[in-house]
Amino acid sequence: AKNRRSQSESTVQWLLLVRSDSMRTFLSTLVCCVLLLHGCIKPQPENIATPDGAKRFLKLRGYDLTPDSFFEACTARDDASVDAFLKAGIDPNARQPATGRTALIAAAARGDLKIVEVLLRGGADVNVKDSAGSTALFHALEARYDQVADLLIAQKGLDVNARGKNS
């Protein structure tokens, strides 16, 4: 009877452990889902290596493959979507009609190092000037975003002698 009782106790303890592990797994999953829905966790694109995969990823994120949506993602500092736009074939040097700024110029002007890095990897031209004749480097230096300026200066092909319209 004693052996049977210890076996029963072992079975109960094992069932409690299994229940506890599955409950922990469930709760962990639930917490992750809640954080994901509230934007605390940024899902990383797993299969956007192809243009079609990037387009699907952008649709899921609520973006259209247009320059306006591209600028919106850059302004939102959504680096995963900016990368997807570039992989989907958006022109990295597209300009905002009102200012003539490219996404690189706008990101440099607000000191957004991560977006500047993504845009440079995606082929953005460091020598493009906005309507006022200023480059991304000029805007970064003017606003004293030293890390952004250092990154831009390190780019091959940078025209360090570029001058604005008023020079």
PDB file of N, CA and C in Angstrom, residues 45-57 83-84 87-88:
ATOM      1  N   PRO A  45      11.383  40.870 -40.364  1.00  0.00           N
ATOM      2  CA  PRO A  45      11.049  40.205 -41.622  1.00  0.00           C
ATOM      3  C   PRO A  45      11.931  38.986 -41.824  1.00  0.00           C
ATOM      4  N   GLU A  46      11.299  37.853 -42.022  1.00  0.00           N
ATOM      5  CA  GLU A  46      12.063  36.629 -42.186  1.00  0.00           C
ATOM      6  C   GLU A  46      12.272  36.283 -43.650  1.00  0.00           C
ATOM      7  N   ASN A  47      11.268  36.568 -44.473  1.00  0.00           N
ATOM      8  CA  ASN A  47      11.365  36.138 -45.855  1.00  0.00           C
ATOM      9  C   ASN A  47      11.084  37.302 -46.801  1.00  0.00           C
ATOM     10  N   ILE A  48      11.892  38.342 -46.680  1.00  0.00           N
ATOM     11  CA  ILE A  48      11.706  39.461 -47.599  1.00  0.00           C
ATOM     12  C   ILE A  48      12.908  39.593 -48.523  1.00  0.00           C
ATOM     13  N   ALA A  49      13.616  38.501 -48.705  1.00  0.00           N
ATOM     14  CA  ALA A  49      14.790  38.529 -49.561  1.00  0.00           C
ATOM     15  C   ALA A  49      14.415  38.725 -51.026  1.00  0.00           C
ATOM     16  N   THR A  50      13.214  38.371 -51.406  1.00  0.00           N
ATOM     17  CA  THR A  50      12.778  38.543 -52.781  1.00  0.00           C
ATOM     18  C   THR A  50      11.873  39.772 -52.867  1.00  0.00           C
ATOM     19  N   PRO A  51      11.793  40.388 -54.033  1.00  0.00           N
ATOM     20  CA  PRO A  51      10.884  41.532 -54.177  1.00  0.00           C
ATOM     21  C   PRO A  51       9.436  41.181 -53.839  1.00  0.00           C
ATOM     22  N   ASP A  52       8.984  39.990 -54.241  1.00  0.00           N
ATOM     23  CA  ASP A  52       7.608  39.588 -53.925  1.00  0.00           C
ATOM     24  C   ASP A  52       7.410  39.414 -52.424  1.00  0.00           C
ATOM     25  N   GLY A  53       8.394  38.815 -51.752  1.00  0.00           N
ATOM     26  CA  GLY A  53       8.317  38.658 -50.311  1.00  0.00           C
ATOM     27  C   GLY A  53       8.297  40.013 -49.613  1.00  0.00           C
ATOM     28  N   ALA A  54       9.099  40.949 -50.124  1.00  0.00           N
ATOM     29  CA  ALA A  54       9.130  42.299 -49.553  1.00  0.00           C
ATOM     30  C   ALA A  54       7.791  43.000 -49.750  1.00  0.00           C
ATOM     31  N   LYS A  55       7.188  42.827 -50.911  1.00  0.00           N
ATOM     32  CA  LYS A  55       5.880  43.449 -51.179  1.00  0.00           C
ATOM     33  C   LYS A  55       4.805  42.880 -50.251  1.00  0.00           C
ATOM     34  N   ARG A  56       4.839  41.565 -50.037  1.00  0.00           N
ATOM     35  CA  ARG A  56       3.878  40.943 -49.111  1.00  0.00           C
ATOM     36  C   ARG A  56       4.081  41.469 -47.694  1.00  0.00           C
ATOM     37  N   PHE A  57       5.337  41.575 -47.293  1.00  0.00           N
ATOM     38  CA  PHE A  57       5.660  42.095 -45.968  1.00  0.00           C
ATOM     39  C   PHE A  57       5.114  43.521 -45.807  1.00  0.00           C
ATOM     40  N   ASP A  83      13.746  48.797 -45.292  1.00  0.00           N
ATOM     41  CA  ASP A  83      14.543  47.757 -45.955  1.00  0.00           C
ATOM     42  C   ASP A  83      13.690  46.974 -46.952  1.00  0.00           C
ATOM     43  N   ALA A  84      12.461  46.659 -46.575  1.00  0.00           N
ATOM     44  CA  ALA A  84      11.558  45.932 -47.473  1.00  0.00           C
ATOM     45  C   ALA A  84      11.226  46.771 -48.709  1.00  0.00           C
ATOM     46  N   LYS A  87      14.140  46.478 -51.004  1.00  0.00           N
ATOM     47  CA  LYS A  87      14.194  45.156 -51.628  1.00  0.00           C
ATOM     48  C   LYS A  87      13.073  44.955 -52.640  1.00  0.00           C
ATOM     49  N   ALA A  88      11.964  45.665 -52.447  1.00  0.00           N
ATOM     50  CA  ALA A  88      10.838  45.569 -53.383  1.00  0.00           C
ATOM     51  C   ALA A  88      11.070  46.410 -54.630  1.00  0.00           C
TER      52      ALA A  88
END
